[in-house]
């Protein structure tokens, strides 16, 4: 199968003219390397270090470390000397698939450049052909496992943590990047001064700065919002007197999930201002904490602090640029707070929370605990239209995007959709040169009349856990774009219970020969001998999301191809995938129910 044929299976999602700042492809007809030219869905120009000529090959895609040396050494089976050109309009700006693409930001005509072939482009059509032997490159199963398991993390919760019996058995999490670097983030922590656990996934866009900041900071804002008045006073007195602070959170992080040490003091000062205001507002008369209100206040306050820090700036040039990058990029968030049988899910954006429920007959059903905040949500569309004048009803959402640009209708950061035009210009002009030279930051969205158009306020869903509620899946939209929610719950449920080898093989209406069925049964038997390939539920789910074939089983060849795509091409077929699978303790949940 040729790489051009493989590429043609996806949509033309080239990122030229895209505010994300990831310029993937180039061609000889582009005077500016940042303005790539997409010659069509069946041919993708690949930049070559030793030559400006775009190369095309019939060899199978190889891992990045193998792929580009082959191109540089001209060792591919055939080389097509094909000149890239633009059709009547720039494909990246006029493609009918654009509104449905996986990019968070849509390109805008302000970034588009009509590209014409350079003079003499026809000379490339006479390119030399090389007659080396065609080669196919596949990752071996150990190589596939190494890639899939690189970011996996598991945590088992002690049944009794010193305060109460936990309703959470543990959780598995994992990430598979498509962007380079990955824009998704994840967090998990135990609340030490109150009860419960916090778990969340964060999907960044226009870079990873905002998702990184939110993944570090949001849980502290939530934990502070849940603290009683007396504990807040103790913490403030400890800071005033220079004593050691009471620990608020116990983090459960993979070594790759780092913290930004440079900004820790700035982040702490903003958090301290928040708890000081909570102390002033709460006189200590009321001891009941409303979890829903605490979650909403924490989300909104963090977003406000991100905006304020960018406006005020910082004398340290590094921090000044950092806070501006955080504010001008964006992130969605889906956070779960589990305390006994009380489950709250706070969602901002289009990541999802899905509850796995095991019915009496052993089958699995999915219960959605979050709503996507995008154009497919009629209530969100109505909310946006009501918040702005009637004469903006047709422009506030265009091509299923906010102001024709942004897919999620709620997000942290993204001050370009929140600040007034005057404020944006003032901050950019007084900011560092890197910001002032960035075309995206200076660009004002079209039909920008009555900001803010975007909010970080979450939609909070409450669910009381039952014994049949076995697990919760939190995942960014990279998973939900590739798998139906019912399939996600079924795969995780069968994995956790070990029942997936006993289910009948479903062929989904396809005509299957006896030989094909024999192959499927042989593959199943081979898997049974090794019990489980994965020791992590999130890894198992990613394996299916990337490698499933039309029969719903993992195809190693397909999985190898998808994981072998170079970084420059991977994002054209899928988004970053981040998953947390939380497993509940049914016996503890049942005991809570019996007590009542």
mmCIF file of N, CA and C in Angstrom, residues 194-195 224-230 232 278 281-295 297 339:
data_model
loop_
_atom_site.group_PDB
_atom_site.id
_atom_site.type_symbol
_atom_site.label_atom_id
_atom_site.label_comp_id
_atom_site.label_asym_id
_atom_site.label_seq_id
_atom_site.Cartn_x
_atom_site.Cartn_y
_atom_site.Cartn_z
ATOM 1 N N UNK A 194 -9.514 17.676 52.974
ATOM 2 C CA UNK A 194 -10.934 17.303 52.865
ATOM 3 C C UNK A 194 -10.955 15.860 52.382
ATOM 4 N N UNK A 195 -12.108 15.371 51.982
ATOM 5 C CA UNK A 195 -12.215 13.997 51.509
ATOM 6 C C UNK A 195 -12.313 13.985 49.991
ATOM 7 N N UNK A 224 -8.806 24.430 47.575
ATOM 8 C CA UNK A 224 -8.980 25.612 48.429
ATOM 9 C C UNK A 224 -10.458 25.977 48.534
ATOM 10 N N UNK A 225 -11.188 25.853 47.430
ATOM 11 C CA UNK A 225 -12.624 26.174 47.446
ATOM 12 C C UNK A 225 -13.409 25.229 48.349
ATOM 13 N N UNK A 226 -12.888 24.005 48.560
ATOM 14 C CA UNK A 226 -13.576 23.013 49.388
ATOM 15 C C UNK A 226 -13.189 23.087 50.860
ATOM 16 N N UNK A 227 -12.150 23.871 51.193
ATOM 17 C CA UNK A 227 -11.664 23.924 52.569
ATOM 18 C C UNK A 227 -12.606 24.722 53.466
ATOM 19 N N UNK A 228 -12.783 24.277 54.708
ATOM 20 C CA UNK A 228 -13.585 25.057 55.664
ATOM 21 C C UNK A 228 -12.834 26.320 56.091
ATOM 22 N N UNK A 229 -13.574 27.240 56.671
ATOM 23 C CA UNK A 229 -13.028 28.539 57.058
ATOM 24 C C UNK A 229 -11.840 28.395 58.012
ATOM 25 N N UNK A 230 -11.939 27.496 58.988
ATOM 26 C CA UNK A 230 -10.871 27.336 59.982
ATOM 27 C C UNK A 230 -9.563 26.877 59.338
ATOM 28 N N UNK A 232 -8.621 27.374 56.215
ATOM 29 C CA UNK A 232 -8.073 28.492 55.446
ATOM 30 C C UNK A 232 -7.320 29.465 56.351
ATOM 31 N N UNK A 278 -11.558 34.320 50.021
ATOM 32 C CA UNK A 278 -12.524 33.372 50.585
ATOM 33 C C UNK A 278 -12.653 33.565 52.095
ATOM 34 N N UNK A 281 -14.757 36.649 52.659
ATOM 35 C CA UNK A 281 -16.164 36.468 52.288
ATOM 36 C C UNK A 281 -16.901 35.543 53.242
ATOM 37 N N UNK A 282 -16.191 34.549 53.793
ATOM 38 C CA UNK A 282 -16.812 33.562 54.665
ATOM 39 C C UNK A 282 -16.444 33.857 56.120
ATOM 40 N N UNK A 283 -17.434 34.157 56.922
ATOM 41 C CA UNK A 283 -17.191 34.488 58.331
ATOM 42 C C UNK A 283 -17.072 33.256 59.208
ATOM 43 N N UNK A 284 -17.273 32.068 58.625
ATOM 44 C CA UNK A 284 -17.174 30.842 59.402
ATOM 45 C C UNK A 284 -18.480 30.377 59.995
ATOM 46 N N UNK A 285 -19.576 31.094 59.705
ATOM 47 C CA UNK A 285 -20.874 30.710 60.256
ATOM 48 C C UNK A 285 -21.404 29.437 59.601
ATOM 49 N N UNK A 286 -21.168 29.315 58.296
ATOM 50 C CA UNK A 286 -21.667 28.141 57.576
ATOM 51 C C UNK A 286 -20.545 27.125 57.417
ATOM 52 N N UNK A 287 -20.825 25.877 57.750
ATOM 53 C CA UNK A 287 -19.818 24.809 57.642
ATOM 54 C C UNK A 287 -20.051 23.914 56.434
ATOM 55 N N UNK A 288 -21.214 24.008 55.811
ATOM 56 C CA UNK A 288 -21.529 23.167 54.659
ATOM 57 C C UNK A 288 -20.873 23.723 53.397
ATOM 58 N N UNK A 289 -20.179 22.847 52.670
ATOM 59 C CA UNK A 289 -19.530 23.236 51.425
ATOM 60 C C UNK A 289 -20.307 22.646 50.257
ATOM 61 N N UNK A 290 -20.723 23.502 49.354
ATOM 62 C CA UNK A 290 -21.421 23.060 48.149
ATOM 63 C C UNK A 290 -20.372 22.720 47.099
ATOM 64 N N UNK A 291 -20.222 21.427 46.793
ATOM 65 C CA UNK A 291 -19.175 20.984 45.869
ATOM 66 C C UNK A 291 -19.387 21.574 44.482
ATOM 67 N N UNK A 292 -20.628 21.613 44.029
ATOM 68 C CA UNK A 292 -20.904 22.169 42.701
ATOM 69 C C UNK A 292 -20.477 23.627 42.620
ATOM 70 N N UNK A 293 -20.825 24.404 43.618
ATOM 71 C CA UNK A 293 -20.445 25.813 43.629
ATOM 72 C C UNK A 293 -18.928 25.976 43.729
ATOM 73 N N UNK A 294 -18.295 25.112 44.522
ATOM 74 C CA UNK A 294 -16.836 25.178 44.663
ATOM 75 C C UNK A 294 -16.143 24.901 43.327
ATOM 76 N N UNK A 295 -16.627 23.929 42.581
ATOM 77 C CA UNK A 295 -16.035 23.613 41.281
ATOM 78 C C UNK A 295 -16.197 24.770 40.303
ATOM 79 N N UNK A 297 -16.667 27.983 40.992
ATOM 80 C CA UNK A 297 -15.859 29.119 41.426
ATOM 81 C C UNK A 297 -14.380 28.908 41.120
ATOM 82 N N UNK A 339 -16.123 11.503 46.081
ATOM 83 C CA UNK A 339 -16.108 11.474 47.543
ATOM 84 C C UNK A 339 -17.182 10.488 48.000
#
